Coordinates of C-alpha atoms in Angstrom, one line a residue:
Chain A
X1 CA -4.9 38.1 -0.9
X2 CA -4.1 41.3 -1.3
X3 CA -0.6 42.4 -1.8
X4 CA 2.9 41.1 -0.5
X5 CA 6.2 41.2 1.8
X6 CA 7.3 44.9 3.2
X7 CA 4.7 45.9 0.1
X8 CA 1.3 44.6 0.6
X9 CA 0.0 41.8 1.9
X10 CA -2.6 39.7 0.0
X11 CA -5.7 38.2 1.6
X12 CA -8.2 35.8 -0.2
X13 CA -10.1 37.2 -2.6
X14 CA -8.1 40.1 -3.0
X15 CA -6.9 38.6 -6.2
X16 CA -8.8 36.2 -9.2
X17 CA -6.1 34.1 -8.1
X18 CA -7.3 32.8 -4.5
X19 CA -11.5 32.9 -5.9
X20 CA -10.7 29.0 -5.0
X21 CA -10.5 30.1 -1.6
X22 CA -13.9 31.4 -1.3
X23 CA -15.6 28.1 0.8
X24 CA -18.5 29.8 1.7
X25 CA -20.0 27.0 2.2
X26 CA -17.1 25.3 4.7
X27 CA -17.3 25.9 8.5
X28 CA -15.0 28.8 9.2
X29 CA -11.1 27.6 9.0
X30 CA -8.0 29.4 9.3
X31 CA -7.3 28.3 5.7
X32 CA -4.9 31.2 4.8
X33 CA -2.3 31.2 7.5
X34 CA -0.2 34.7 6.7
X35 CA 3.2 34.7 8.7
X36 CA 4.9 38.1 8.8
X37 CA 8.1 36.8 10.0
X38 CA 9.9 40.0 10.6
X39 CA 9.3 43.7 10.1
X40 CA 12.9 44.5 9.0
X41 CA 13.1 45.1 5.4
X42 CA 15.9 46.3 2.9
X43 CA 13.4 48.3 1.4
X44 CA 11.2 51.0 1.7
X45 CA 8.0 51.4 0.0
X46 CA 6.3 54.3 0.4
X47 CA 2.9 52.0 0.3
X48 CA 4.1 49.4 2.8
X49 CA 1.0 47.9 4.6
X50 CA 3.4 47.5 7.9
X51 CA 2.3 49.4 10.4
X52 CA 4.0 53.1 11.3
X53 CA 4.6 51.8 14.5
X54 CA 6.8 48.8 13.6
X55 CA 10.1 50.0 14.6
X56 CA 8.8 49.8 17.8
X57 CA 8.8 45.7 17.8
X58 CA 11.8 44.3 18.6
X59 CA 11.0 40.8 19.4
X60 CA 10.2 38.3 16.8
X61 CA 9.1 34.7 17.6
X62 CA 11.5 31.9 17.6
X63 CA 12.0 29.5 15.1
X64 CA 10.0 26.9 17.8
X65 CA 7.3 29.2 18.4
X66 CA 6.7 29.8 14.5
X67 CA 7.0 26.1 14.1
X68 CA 4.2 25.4 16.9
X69 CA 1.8 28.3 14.8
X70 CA 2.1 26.1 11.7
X71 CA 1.4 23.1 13.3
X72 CA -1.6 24.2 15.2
X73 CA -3.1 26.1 12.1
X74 CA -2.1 22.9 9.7
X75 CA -4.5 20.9 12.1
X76 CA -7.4 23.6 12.0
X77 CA -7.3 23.1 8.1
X78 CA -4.9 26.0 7.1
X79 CA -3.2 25.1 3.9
X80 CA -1.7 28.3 2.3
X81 CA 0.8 29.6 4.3
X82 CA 2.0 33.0 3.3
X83 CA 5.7 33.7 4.3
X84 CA 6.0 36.9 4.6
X85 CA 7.5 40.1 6.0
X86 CA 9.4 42.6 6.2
X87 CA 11.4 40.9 3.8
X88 CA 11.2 37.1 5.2
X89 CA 14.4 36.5 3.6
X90 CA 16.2 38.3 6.9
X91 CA 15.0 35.2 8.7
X92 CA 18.1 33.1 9.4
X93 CA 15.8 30.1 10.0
X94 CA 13.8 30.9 6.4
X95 CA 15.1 26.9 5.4
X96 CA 14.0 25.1 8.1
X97 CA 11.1 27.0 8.5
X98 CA 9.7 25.9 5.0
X99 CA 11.1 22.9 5.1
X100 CA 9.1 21.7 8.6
X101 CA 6.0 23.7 6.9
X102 CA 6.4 21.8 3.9
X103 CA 6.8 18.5 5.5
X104 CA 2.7 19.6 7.8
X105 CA 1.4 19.7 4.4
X106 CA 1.4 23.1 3.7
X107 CA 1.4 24.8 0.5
X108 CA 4.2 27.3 1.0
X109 CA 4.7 30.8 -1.0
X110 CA 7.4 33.1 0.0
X111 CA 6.5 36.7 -0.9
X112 CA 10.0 38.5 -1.5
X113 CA 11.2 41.5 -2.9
X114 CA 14.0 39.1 -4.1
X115 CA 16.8 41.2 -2.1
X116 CA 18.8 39.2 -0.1
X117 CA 18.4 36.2 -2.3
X118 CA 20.9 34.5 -4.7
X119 CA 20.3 31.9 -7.3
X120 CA 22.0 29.3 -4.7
X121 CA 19.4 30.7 -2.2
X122 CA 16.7 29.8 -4.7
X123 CA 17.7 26.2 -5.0
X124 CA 17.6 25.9 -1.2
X125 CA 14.6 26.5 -0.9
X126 CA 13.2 24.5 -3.8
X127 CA 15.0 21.9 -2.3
X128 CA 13.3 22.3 1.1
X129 CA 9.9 22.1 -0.4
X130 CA 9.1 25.9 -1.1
X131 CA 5.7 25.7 -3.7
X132 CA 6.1 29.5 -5.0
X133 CA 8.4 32.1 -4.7
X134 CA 6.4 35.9 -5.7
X135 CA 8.6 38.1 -6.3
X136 CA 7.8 41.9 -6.2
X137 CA 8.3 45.2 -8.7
X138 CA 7.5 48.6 -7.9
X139 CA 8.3 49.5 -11.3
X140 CA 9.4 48.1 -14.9
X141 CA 12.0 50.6 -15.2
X142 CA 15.3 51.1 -13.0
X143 CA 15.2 54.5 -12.0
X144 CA 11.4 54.4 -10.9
X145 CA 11.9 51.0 -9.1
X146 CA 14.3 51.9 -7.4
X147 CA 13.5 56.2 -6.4
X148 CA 10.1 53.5 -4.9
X149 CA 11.7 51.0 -3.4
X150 CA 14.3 53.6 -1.7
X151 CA 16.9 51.4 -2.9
X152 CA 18.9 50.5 -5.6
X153 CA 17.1 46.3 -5.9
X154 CA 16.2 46.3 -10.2
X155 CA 18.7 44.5 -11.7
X156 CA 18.8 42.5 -8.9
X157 CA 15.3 41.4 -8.6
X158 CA 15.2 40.6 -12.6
X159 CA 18.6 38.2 -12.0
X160 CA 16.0 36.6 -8.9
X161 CA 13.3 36.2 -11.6
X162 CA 15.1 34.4 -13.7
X163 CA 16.7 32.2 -11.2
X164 CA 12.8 31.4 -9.9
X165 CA 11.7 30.9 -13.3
X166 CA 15.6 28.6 -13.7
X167 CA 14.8 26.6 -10.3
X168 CA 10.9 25.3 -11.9
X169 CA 8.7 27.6 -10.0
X170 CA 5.8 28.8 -11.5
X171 CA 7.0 32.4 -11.8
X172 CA 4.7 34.9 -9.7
X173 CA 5.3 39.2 -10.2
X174 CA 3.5 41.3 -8.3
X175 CA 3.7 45.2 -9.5
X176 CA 2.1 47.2 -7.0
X177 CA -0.1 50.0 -8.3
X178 CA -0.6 53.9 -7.9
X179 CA -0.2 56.9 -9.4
X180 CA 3.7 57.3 -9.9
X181 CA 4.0 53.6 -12.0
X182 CA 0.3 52.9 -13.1
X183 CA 1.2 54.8 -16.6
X184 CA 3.7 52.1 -17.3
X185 CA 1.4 49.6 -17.0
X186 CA 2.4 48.1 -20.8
X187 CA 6.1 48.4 -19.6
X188 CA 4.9 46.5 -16.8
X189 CA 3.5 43.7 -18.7
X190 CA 6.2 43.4 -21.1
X191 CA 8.6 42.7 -18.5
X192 CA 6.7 40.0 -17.3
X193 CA 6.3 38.4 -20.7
X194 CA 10.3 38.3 -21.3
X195 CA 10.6 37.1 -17.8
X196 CA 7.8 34.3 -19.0
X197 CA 6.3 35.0 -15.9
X198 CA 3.5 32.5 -15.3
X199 CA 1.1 34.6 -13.3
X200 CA 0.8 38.5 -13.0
X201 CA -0.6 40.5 -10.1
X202 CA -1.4 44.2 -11.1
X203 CA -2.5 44.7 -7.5
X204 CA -3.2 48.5 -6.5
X205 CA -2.1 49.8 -3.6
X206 CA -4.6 49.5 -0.8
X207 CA -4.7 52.5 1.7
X208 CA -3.2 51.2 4.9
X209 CA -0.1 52.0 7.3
X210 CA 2.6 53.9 4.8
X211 CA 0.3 53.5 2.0
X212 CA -2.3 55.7 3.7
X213 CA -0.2 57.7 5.2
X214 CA 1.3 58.8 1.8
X215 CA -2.6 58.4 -0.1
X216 CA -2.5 61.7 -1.5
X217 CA 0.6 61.6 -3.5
X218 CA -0.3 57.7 -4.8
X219 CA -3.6 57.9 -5.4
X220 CA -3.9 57.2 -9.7
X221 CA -6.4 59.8 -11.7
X222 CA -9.5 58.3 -13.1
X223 CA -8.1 58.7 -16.5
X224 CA -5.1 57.1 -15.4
X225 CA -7.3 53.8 -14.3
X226 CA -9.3 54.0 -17.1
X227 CA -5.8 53.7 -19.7
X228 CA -4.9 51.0 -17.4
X229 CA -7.6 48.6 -17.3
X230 CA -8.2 48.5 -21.5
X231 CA -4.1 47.6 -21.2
X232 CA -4.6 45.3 -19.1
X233 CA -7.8 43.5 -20.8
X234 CA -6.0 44.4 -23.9
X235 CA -2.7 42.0 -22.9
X236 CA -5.4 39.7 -20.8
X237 CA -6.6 38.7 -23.9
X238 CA -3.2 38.7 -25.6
X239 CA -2.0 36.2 -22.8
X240 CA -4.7 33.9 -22.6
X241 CA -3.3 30.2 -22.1
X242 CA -0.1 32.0 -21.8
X243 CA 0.6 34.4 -19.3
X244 CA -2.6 35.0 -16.6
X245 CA -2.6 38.7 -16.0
X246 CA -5.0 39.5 -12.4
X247 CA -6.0 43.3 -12.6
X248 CA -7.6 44.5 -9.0
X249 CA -9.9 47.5 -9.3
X250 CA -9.2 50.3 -6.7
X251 CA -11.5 50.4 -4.1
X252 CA -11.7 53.8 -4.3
X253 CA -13.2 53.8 -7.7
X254 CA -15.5 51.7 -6.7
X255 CA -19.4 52.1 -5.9
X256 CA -19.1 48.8 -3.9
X257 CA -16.4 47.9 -0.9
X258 CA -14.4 44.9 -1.6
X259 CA -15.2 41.4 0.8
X260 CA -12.6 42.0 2.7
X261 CA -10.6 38.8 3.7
X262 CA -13.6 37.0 2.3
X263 CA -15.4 38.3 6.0
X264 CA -14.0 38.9 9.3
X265 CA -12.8 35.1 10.8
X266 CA -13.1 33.8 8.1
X267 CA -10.6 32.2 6.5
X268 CA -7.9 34.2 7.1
X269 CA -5.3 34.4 9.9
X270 CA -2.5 36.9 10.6
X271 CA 0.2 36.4 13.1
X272 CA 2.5 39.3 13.4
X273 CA 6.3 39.5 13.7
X274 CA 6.0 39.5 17.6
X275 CA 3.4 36.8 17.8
X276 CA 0.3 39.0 17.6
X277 CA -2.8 37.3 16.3
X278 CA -4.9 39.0 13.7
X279 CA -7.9 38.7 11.5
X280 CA -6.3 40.8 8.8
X281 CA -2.8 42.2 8.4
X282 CA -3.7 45.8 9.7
X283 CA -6.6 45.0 12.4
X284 CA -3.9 46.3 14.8
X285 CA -4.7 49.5 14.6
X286 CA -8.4 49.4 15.7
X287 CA -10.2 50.5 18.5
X288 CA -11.0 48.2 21.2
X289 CA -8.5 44.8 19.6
X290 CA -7.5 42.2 22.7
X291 CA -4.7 41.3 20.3
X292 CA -4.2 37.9 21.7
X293 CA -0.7 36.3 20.9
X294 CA 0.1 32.8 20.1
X295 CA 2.5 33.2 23.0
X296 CA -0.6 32.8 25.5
X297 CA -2.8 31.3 23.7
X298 CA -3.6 28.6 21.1
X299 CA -4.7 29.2 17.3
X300 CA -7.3 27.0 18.3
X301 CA -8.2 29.5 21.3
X302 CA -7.7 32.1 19.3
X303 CA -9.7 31.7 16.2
X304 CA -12.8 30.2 17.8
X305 CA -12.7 32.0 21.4
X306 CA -11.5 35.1 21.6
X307 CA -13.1 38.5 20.8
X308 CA -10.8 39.5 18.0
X309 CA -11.8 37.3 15.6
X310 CA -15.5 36.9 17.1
X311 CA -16.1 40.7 16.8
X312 CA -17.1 41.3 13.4
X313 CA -18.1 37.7 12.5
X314 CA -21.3 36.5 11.1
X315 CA -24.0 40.0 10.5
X316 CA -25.0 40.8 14.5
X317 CA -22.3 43.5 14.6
X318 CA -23.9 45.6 11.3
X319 CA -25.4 49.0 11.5
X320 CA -27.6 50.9 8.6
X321 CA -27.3 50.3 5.8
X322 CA -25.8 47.1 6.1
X323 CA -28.4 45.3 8.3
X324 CA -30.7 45.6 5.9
X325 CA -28.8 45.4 2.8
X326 CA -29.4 42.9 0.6
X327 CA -25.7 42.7 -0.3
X328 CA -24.1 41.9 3.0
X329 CA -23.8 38.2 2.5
X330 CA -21.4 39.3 -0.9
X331 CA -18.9 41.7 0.5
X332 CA -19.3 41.5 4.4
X333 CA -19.8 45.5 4.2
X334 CA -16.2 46.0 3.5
X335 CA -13.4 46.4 5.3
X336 CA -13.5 47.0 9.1
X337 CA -9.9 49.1 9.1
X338 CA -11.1 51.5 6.2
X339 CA -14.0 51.6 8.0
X340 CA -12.3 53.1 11.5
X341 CA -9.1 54.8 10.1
X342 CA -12.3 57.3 7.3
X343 CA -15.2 57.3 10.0
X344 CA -14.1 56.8 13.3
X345 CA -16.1 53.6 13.9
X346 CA -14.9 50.2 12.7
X347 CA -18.5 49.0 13.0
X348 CA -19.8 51.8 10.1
X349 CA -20.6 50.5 6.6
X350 CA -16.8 50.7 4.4
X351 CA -17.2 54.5 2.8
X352 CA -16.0 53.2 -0.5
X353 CA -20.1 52.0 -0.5
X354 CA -22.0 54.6 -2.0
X355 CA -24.9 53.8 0.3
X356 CA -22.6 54.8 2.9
X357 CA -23.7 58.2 4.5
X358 CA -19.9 58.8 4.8
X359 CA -19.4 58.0 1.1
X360 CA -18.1 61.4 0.5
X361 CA -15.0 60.9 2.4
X362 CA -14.0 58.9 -0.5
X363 CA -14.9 61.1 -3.1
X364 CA -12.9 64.2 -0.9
X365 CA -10.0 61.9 -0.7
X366 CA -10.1 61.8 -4.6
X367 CA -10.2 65.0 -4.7
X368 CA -7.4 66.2 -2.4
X369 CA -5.6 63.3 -4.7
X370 CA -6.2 65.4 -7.6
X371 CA -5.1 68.6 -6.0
X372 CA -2.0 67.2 -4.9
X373 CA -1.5 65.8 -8.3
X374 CA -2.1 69.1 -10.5
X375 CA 0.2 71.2 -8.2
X376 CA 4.0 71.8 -9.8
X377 CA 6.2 69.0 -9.2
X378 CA 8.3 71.1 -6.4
X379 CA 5.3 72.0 -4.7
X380 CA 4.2 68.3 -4.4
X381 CA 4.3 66.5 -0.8
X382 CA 7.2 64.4 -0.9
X383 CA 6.3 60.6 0.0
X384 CA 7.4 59.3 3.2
X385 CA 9.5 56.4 2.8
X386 CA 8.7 53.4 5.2
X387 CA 11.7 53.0 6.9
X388 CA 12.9 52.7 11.4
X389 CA 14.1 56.4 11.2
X390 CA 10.8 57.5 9.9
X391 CA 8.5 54.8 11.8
X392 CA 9.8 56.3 15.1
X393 CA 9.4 59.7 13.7
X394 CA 6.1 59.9 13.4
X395 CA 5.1 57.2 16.1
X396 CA 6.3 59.6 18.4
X397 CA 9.1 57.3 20.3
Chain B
X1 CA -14.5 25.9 -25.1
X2 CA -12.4 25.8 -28.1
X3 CA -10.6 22.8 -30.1
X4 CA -10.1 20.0 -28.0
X5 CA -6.4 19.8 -26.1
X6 CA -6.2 16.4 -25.4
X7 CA -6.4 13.1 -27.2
X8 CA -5.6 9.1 -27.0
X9 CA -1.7 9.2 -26.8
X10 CA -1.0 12.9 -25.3
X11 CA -0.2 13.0 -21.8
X12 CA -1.7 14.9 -19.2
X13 CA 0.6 16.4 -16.1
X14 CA -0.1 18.7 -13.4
X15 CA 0.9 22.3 -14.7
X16 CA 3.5 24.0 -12.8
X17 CA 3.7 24.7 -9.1
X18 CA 0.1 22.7 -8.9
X19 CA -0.1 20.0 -6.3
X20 CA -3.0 16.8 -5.5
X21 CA -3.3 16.2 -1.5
X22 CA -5.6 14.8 0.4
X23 CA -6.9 17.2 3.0
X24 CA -8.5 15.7 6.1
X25 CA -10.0 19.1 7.4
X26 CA -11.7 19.2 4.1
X27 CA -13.0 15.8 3.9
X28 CA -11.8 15.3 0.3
X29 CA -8.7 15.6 -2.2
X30 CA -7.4 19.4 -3.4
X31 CA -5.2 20.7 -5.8
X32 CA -3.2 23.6 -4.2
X33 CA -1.7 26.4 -5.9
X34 CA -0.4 29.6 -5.3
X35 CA -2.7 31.6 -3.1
X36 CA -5.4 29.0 -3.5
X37 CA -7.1 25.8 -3.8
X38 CA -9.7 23.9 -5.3
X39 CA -11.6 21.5 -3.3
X40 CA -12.4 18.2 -5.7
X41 CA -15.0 15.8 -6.3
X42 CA -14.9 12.0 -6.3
X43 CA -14.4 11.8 -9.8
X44 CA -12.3 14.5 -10.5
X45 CA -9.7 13.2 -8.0
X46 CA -10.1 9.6 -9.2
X47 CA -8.3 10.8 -12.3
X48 CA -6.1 13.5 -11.0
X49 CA -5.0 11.0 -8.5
X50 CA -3.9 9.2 -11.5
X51 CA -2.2 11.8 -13.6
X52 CA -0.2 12.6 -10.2
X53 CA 1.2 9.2 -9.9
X54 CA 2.3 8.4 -13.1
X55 CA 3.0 9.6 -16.5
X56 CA 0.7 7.9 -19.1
X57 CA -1.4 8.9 -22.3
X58 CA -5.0 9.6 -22.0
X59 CA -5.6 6.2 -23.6
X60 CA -4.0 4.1 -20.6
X61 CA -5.3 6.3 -17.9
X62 CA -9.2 5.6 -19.4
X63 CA -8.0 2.3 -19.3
X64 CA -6.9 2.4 -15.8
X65 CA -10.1 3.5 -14.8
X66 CA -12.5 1.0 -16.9
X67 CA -10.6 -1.9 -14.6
X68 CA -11.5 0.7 -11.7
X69 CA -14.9 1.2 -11.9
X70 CA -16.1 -2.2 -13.5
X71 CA -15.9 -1.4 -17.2
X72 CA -17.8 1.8 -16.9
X73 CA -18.2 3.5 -20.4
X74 CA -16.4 6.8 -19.0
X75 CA -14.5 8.2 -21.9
X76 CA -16.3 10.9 -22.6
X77 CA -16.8 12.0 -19.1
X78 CA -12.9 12.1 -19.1
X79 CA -12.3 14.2 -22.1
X80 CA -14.7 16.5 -20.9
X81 CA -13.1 16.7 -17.6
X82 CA -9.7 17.1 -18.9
X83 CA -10.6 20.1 -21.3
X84 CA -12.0 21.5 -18.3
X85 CA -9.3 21.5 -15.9
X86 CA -6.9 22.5 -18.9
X87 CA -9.3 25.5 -19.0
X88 CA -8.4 26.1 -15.7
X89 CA -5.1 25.5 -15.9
X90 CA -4.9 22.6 -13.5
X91 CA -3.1 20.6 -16.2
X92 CA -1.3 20.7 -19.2
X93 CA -0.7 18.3 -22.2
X94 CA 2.6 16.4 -23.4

């Protein structure tokens, strides 16, 4: 899953972490149930997997609505719910929220940047039942973390750490990944060790909404990958029994395209900060989406009937060389939204697959990466922070 | 697998932020943790079940199940099972 709050959202599979998510063999159930409860955020990362556009939604569901969503995905089999954002934490309803979500069965995890919390906060919602709390870095040093996050959130989010770690959570970081912190990658992981962090995500930054907007100035070198993954073997090793260290490859870098959300309809179900229903976190932006909304219809309706999550189910909607690839049943032939936002048609073979025809697009977006990277520092696009000013910038309203 | 973790008086618990339910849309018992579960056999949730409920040594919960399941010579099935899911990091020892 991918990975978390106003930085990026997870999806099964995404990680080691959710590979007992992978019921292949289970009739298809919204098992993951991801609830971005808001789109305002304190910060603004320059990867955010928000859309551009989000500025634009004003109206979040009510506390009943969300409530009626957990209830009808609890009976459909869900059992994660992802609470997420934005930065969830805005939510004045947050407690009774996980509390009623607790109380369906649910196993609740709160994906925060930790600002807006206190250690009281954290005991709240321990007490209401909340399972995990992950709490976000961009960096393991001050300065970086916080020129990323365009705020000033470090010390801050270590004092949240601590309190997690204080309150008997298991203690889940998530570092997101690219080219400006992926160097620190041993800072990194010593930071989580003094935190005692119980589980690390080194998840890279995946190229969608602010992320792909700003892809040329994120995008790590091959040599900077290359450092990072003996690290984080190195420490993997180190760690084991101790601390489990997950280390996501960059699809990019790769000659195969990830399963995305484990297939299309799968197991995994989105709903939006205005209700909007969703296979994946940024299947909004495609071509030719009915985006139903839980404000119309059921999650039963929804997930079984409608075209949205029907479209790209199953093999029927494959071109060459998926069809007859004798891969398809392992990653689904990637990701429908890298798909659309490199060739133009979300039905196309994932580039990243270098049986793709349109494989090359990810090689020349390595390379411009490169470019952009060798050029002086002053001469270097700056990145565009994900923030409302900027969202209605470049959305145009 | 390396040494063994677990012996007659240590006492298995669920490690941190892990928990047993019974799911009905899944037909059996899980274990849930964060981002993910594990679906679970009879067998494995006859004795998770168990180290859920109550705190005991290895030694009473083999025990516990003998007067379960008729006497059944089931030690070493449980040892094995216990290393395994301490592998996993389903559970740890006290």
């Amino acid at each position: 899953m991918t990975t978390a709050g106003s930085e990026q959202n997870k999806a099964p599979g995404s990680t080691g972490g959710a590979s007992g998510m992978n019921v292949r063999d289970a009739i298809r159930q919204p098992l993951w149930l991801l609830a971005e409860l808001t789109y305002a955020c304190p910060l603004q990362c320059p990867y955010c997997s928000n859309p551009m556009d989000f500025a634009n939604v004003k109206k979040e569901l009510t506390t009943e609505q969300w409530l009626t969503v957990f209830r009808q995905a609890r009976e459909m089999g869900a059992t994660q719910l992802g609470l997420s954002g934005g930065e969830p934490l805005t939510r004045p309803d947050l407690v009774e929220l996980i509390t009623e979500a607790r109380k369906m069965g649910f196993y609740t995890n709160l994906i925060t940047s930790g600002v807006g919390m206190d250690a009281a906060k954290v005991a709240e919602l321990k007490e209401a039942g909340l399972d995990h709390i992950q709490v976000s870095f961009q960096a393991s040093s001050e300065d970086l973390n916080n020129l990323i996050a365009g705020t000033d959130a470090f010390k801050h989010k270590i004092e949240m750490a601590k309190a997690v770690k204080a309150n008997g959570y298991p203690m889940v970081l998530c570092f997101v990944t690219h080219r400006q912190n992926i160097d620190k990658i041993d800072e990194i992981l010593d930071l989580a060790i003094s935190l005692e962090a119980d589980y690390v995500e080194l998840a890279t930054t995946q190229y969608y909404g602010w992320a792909m907007h700003n892809r040329d100035q994120l995008l790590p070198m091959k040599d900077q990958l290359e450092r990072a993954e003996a690290i984080a073997h190195r420490y993997q090793d180190e760690q084991h029994g101790n601390m489990k260290i997950y280390y996501v490859v960059p699809d990019y870098y790769e000659e195969r395209p990830k399963a995305c959300m484990n297939g299309w309809g799968n197991v995994f179900l989105t709903i939006t900060p205005d209700g909007t229903a969703l296979p994946c976190h940024a299947a909004r932006e495609l071509p030719g989406m009915t985006l139903p909304n839980v404000k119309d219809s059921t999650i039963h309706e929804i997930w079984s009937d409608s075209n949205d999550f029907n479209r790209f189910r199953g093999f029927d909607w494959m071109k060459e060389p998926c069809r007859s690839c004798d891969e398809k049943e392992k990653d689904f032939g990637g990701c429908r939204c890298q798909a659309y936002m490199l060739t133009g048609d979300p039905a196309n073979t994932d580039p990243v697959c270098s049986k793709s025809p349109d494989h090359h697009l990810i090689l020349e977006a390595l390379e411009q990466g490169r470019l952009e990277a060798n050029k002086p520092v002053m001469e270097q696009k700056p990145l565009v922070f994900r923030n409302p000013k900027n969202s209605k910038k470049i959305s145009g309203f | 697998m390396t040494e063994s973790v677990f012996s007659a008086d240590s006492v298995p618990m669920l490690a941190l932020g892990y928990r047993f339910q019974w799911e009905p849309a899944q037909d059996c018992f899980v274990l849930l943790y964060p981002e993910g579960m594990v679906k679970l056999n009879p067998a494995a949730a006859e004795i998770l079940k168990r180290i859920e409920q109550k705190k005991q040594t290895v030694a009473e919960l083999i025990a516990e199940l003998k007067v379960a399941f008729d006497g059944a010579d089931l030690d070493d099935d449980v040892y094995q099972f216990l290393e395994e899911a301490h592998d996993n990091s389903w559970i740890r020892a006290e």
